[in-house]
XYZ file of N, CA and C in Angstrom:
354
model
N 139.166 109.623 104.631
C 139.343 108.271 104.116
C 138.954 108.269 102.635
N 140.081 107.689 101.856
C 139.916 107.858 100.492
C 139.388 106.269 100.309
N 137.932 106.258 99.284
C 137.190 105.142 98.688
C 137.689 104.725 97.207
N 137.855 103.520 97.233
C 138.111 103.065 95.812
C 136.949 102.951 94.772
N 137.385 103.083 93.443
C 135.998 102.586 92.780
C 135.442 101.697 93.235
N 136.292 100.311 93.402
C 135.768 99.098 93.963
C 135.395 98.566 94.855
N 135.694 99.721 95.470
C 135.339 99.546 97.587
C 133.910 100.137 97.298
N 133.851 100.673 96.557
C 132.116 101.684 96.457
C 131.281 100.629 95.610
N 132.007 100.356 94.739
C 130.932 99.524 93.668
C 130.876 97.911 94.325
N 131.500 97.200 95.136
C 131.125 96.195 96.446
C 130.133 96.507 97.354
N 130.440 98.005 98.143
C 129.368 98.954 98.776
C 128.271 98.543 98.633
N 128.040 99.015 97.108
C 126.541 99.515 96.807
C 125.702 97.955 96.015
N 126.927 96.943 95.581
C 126.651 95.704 95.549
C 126.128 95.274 96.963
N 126.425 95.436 97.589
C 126.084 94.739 98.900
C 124.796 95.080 99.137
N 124.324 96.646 99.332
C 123.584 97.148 99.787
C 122.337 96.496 98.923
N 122.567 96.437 97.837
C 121.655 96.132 96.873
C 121.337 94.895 96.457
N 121.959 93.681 97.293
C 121.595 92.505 97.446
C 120.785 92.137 98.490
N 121.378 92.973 99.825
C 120.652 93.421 101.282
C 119.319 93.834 100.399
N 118.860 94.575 99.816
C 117.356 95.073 99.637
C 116.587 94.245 98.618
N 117.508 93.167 98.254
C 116.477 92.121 97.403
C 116.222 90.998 98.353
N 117.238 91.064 99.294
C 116.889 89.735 100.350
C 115.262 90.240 101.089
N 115.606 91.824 101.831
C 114.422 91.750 102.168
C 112.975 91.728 101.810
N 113.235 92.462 99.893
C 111.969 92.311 99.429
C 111.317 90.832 99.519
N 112.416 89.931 99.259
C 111.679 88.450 99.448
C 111.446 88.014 100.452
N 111.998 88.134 101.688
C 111.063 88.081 102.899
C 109.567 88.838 103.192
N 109.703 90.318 102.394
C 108.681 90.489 102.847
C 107.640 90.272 101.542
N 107.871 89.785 100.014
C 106.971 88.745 99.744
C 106.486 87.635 100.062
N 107.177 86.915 101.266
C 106.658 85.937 101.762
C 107.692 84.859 100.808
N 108.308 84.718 100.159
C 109.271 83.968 99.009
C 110.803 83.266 99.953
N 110.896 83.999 101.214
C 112.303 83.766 101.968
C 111.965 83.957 103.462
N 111.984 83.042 103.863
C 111.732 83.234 105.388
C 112.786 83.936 106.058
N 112.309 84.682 107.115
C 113.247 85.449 107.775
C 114.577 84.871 108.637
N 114.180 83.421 108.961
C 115.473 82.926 109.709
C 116.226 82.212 108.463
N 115.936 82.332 107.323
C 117.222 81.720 106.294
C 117.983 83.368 105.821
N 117.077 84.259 105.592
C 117.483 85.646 105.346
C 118.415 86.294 105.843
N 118.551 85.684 107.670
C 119.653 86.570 108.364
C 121.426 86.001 108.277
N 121.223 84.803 107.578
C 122.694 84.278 106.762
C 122.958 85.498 105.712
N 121.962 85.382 104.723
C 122.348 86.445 103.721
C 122.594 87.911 103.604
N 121.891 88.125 104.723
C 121.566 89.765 105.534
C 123.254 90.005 106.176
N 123.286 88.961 106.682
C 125.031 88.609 107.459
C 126.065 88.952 106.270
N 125.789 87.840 105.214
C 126.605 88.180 104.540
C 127.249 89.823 103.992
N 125.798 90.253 103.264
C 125.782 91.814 102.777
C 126.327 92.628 104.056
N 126.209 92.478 104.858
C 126.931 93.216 105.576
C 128.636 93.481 105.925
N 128.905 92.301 106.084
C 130.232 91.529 105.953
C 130.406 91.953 105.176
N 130.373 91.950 103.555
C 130.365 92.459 102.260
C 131.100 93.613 102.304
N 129.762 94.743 102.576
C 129.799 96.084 102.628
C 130.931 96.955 103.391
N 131.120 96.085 104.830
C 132.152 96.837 106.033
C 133.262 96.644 105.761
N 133.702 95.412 104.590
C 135.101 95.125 104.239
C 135.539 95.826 102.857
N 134.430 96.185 102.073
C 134.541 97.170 100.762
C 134.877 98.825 101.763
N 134.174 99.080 103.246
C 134.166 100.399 103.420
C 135.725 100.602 104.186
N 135.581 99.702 104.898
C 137.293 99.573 106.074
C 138.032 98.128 105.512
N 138.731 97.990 104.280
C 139.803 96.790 104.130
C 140.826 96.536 104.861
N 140.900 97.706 105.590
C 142.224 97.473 106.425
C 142.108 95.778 107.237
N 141.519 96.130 108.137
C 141.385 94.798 108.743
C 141.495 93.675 108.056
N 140.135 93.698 107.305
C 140.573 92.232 105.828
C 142.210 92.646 105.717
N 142.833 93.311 105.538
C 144.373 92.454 105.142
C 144.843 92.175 106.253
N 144.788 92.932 107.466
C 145.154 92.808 108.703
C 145.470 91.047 108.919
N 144.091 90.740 108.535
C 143.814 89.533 109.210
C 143.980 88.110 108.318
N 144.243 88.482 107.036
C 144.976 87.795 105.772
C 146.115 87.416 106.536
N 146.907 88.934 106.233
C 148.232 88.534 106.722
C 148.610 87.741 108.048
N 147.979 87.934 109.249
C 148.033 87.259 110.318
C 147.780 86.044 110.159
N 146.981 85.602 109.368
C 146.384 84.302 108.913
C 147.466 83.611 107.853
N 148.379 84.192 107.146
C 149.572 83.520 106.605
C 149.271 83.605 104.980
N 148.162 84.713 104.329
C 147.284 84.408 103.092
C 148.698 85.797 102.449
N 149.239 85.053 101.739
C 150.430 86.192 100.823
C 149.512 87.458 100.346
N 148.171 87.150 99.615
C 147.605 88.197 99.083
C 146.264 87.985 99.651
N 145.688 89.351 99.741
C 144.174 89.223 100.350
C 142.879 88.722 99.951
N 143.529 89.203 98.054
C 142.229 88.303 97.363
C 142.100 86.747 97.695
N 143.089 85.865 97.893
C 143.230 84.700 98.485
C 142.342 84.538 99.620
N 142.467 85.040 100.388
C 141.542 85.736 101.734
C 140.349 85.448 101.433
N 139.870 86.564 100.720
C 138.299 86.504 100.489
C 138.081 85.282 99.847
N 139.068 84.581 98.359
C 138.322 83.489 97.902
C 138.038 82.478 99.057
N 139.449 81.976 100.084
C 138.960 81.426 101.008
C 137.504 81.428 101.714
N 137.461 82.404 102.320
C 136.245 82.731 103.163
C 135.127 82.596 102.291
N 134.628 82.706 101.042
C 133.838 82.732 100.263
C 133.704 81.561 99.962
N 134.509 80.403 99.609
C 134.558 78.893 99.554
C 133.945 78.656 101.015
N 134.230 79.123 102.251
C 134.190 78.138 103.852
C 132.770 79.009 103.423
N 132.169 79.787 103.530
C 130.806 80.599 103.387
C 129.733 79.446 102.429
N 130.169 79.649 101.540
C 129.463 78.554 100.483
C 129.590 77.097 101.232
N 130.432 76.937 101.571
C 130.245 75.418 102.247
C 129.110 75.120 103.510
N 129.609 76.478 104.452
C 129.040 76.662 105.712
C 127.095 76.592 105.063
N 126.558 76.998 103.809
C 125.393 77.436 103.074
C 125.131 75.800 102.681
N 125.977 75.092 102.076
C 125.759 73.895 101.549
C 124.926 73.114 102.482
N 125.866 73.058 103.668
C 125.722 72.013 104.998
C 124.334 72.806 105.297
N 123.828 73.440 105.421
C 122.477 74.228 106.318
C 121.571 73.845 105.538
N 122.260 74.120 104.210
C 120.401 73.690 103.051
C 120.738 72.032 102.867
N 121.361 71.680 103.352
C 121.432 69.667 103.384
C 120.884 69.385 104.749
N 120.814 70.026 105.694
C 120.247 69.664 106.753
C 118.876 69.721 107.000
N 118.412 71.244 106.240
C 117.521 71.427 105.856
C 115.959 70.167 105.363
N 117.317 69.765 104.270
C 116.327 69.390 103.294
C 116.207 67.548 103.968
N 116.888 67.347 104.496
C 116.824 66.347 104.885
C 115.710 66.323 105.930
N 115.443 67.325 106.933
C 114.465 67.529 108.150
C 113.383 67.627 107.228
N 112.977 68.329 106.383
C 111.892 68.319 105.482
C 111.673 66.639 105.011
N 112.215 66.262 104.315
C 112.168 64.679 103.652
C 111.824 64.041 104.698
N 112.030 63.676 106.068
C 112.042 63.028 107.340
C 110.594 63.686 107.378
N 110.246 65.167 107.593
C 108.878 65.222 107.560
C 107.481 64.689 106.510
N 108.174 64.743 105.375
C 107.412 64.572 104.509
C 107.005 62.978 104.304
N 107.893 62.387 104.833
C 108.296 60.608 104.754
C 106.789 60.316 106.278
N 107.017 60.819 107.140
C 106.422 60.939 108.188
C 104.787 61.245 107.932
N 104.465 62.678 106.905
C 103.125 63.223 106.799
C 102.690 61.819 105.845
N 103.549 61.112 105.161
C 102.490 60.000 103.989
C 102.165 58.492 105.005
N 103.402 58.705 105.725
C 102.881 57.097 106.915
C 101.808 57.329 107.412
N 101.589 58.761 107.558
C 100.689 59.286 108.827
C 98.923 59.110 107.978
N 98.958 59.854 106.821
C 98.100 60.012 105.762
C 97.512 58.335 105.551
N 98.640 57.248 105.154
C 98.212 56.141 104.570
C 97.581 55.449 106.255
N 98.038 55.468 107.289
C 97.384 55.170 108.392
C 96.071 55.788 108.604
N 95.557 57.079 108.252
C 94.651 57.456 108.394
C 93.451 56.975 107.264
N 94.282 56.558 106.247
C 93.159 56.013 105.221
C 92.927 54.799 105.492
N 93.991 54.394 105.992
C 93.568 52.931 106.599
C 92.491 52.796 107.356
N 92.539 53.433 108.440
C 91.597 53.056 109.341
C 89.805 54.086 108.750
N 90.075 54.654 107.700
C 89.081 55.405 107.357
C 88.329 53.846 106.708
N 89.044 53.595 106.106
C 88.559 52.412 104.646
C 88.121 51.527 105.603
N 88.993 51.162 106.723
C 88.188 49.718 107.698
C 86.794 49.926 108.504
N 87.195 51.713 108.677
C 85.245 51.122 108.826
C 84.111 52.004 108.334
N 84.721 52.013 106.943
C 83.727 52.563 105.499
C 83.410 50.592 105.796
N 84.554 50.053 105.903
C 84.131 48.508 105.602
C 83.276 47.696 106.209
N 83.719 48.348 107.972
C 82.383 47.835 109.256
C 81.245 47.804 108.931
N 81.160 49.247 108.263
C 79.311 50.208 108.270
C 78.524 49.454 106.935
């Protein structure tokens, strides 16, 4: 199997995004269940730089005239699929955080009423 420059230099792109994801998990900087999207990705990456066949395979079956079309697709639905997760995200956080200050100002409440009793 003959490798392209660009099938190698995607390769070793991949690989080498794969080993910055994990350094930041294991700085503690990226938690491991947001990591295995990106871990997904580099992989995906890498197996379609090593075997393209399929990527066109599945272009063409899919009705995409050219393959780069293909990937921009999938790379747009990818980025979107990333959008929606860190909006859901951040919203469950805000709902928590909205929650920890009701919780906080109730607790000062009843701290202050009977600093006020005593």
């Amino acid at each position: 199997m003959m490798f392209s420059i660009l099938g190698l230099v995607v390769a070793l792109c991949s690989i080498l995004f794969a080993a910055a994801v994990c350094i930041q998990v294991a700085k503690g900087r990226l938690l491991l269940k947001y990591s295995l999207l990106w871990l997904g990705l580099a992989l995906v990456a890498c197996l379609c730089a090593i075997f393209p066949a399929p990527l066109f395979g599945l272009a063409y079956l899919l009705g995409f005239n050219v393959a780069s079309n293909f990937v921009f697709f999938l790379a747009l639905f990818f980025f979107m699929v990333i959008a929606l997760s860190l909006s859901i995200i951040v919203s469950k956080q805000q709902q928590r955080a909205k929650t920890l200050v009701q919780e906080l100002a109730l607790l000062e409440h009843r701290l202050n009423s009977n600093d006020s009793r005593a």
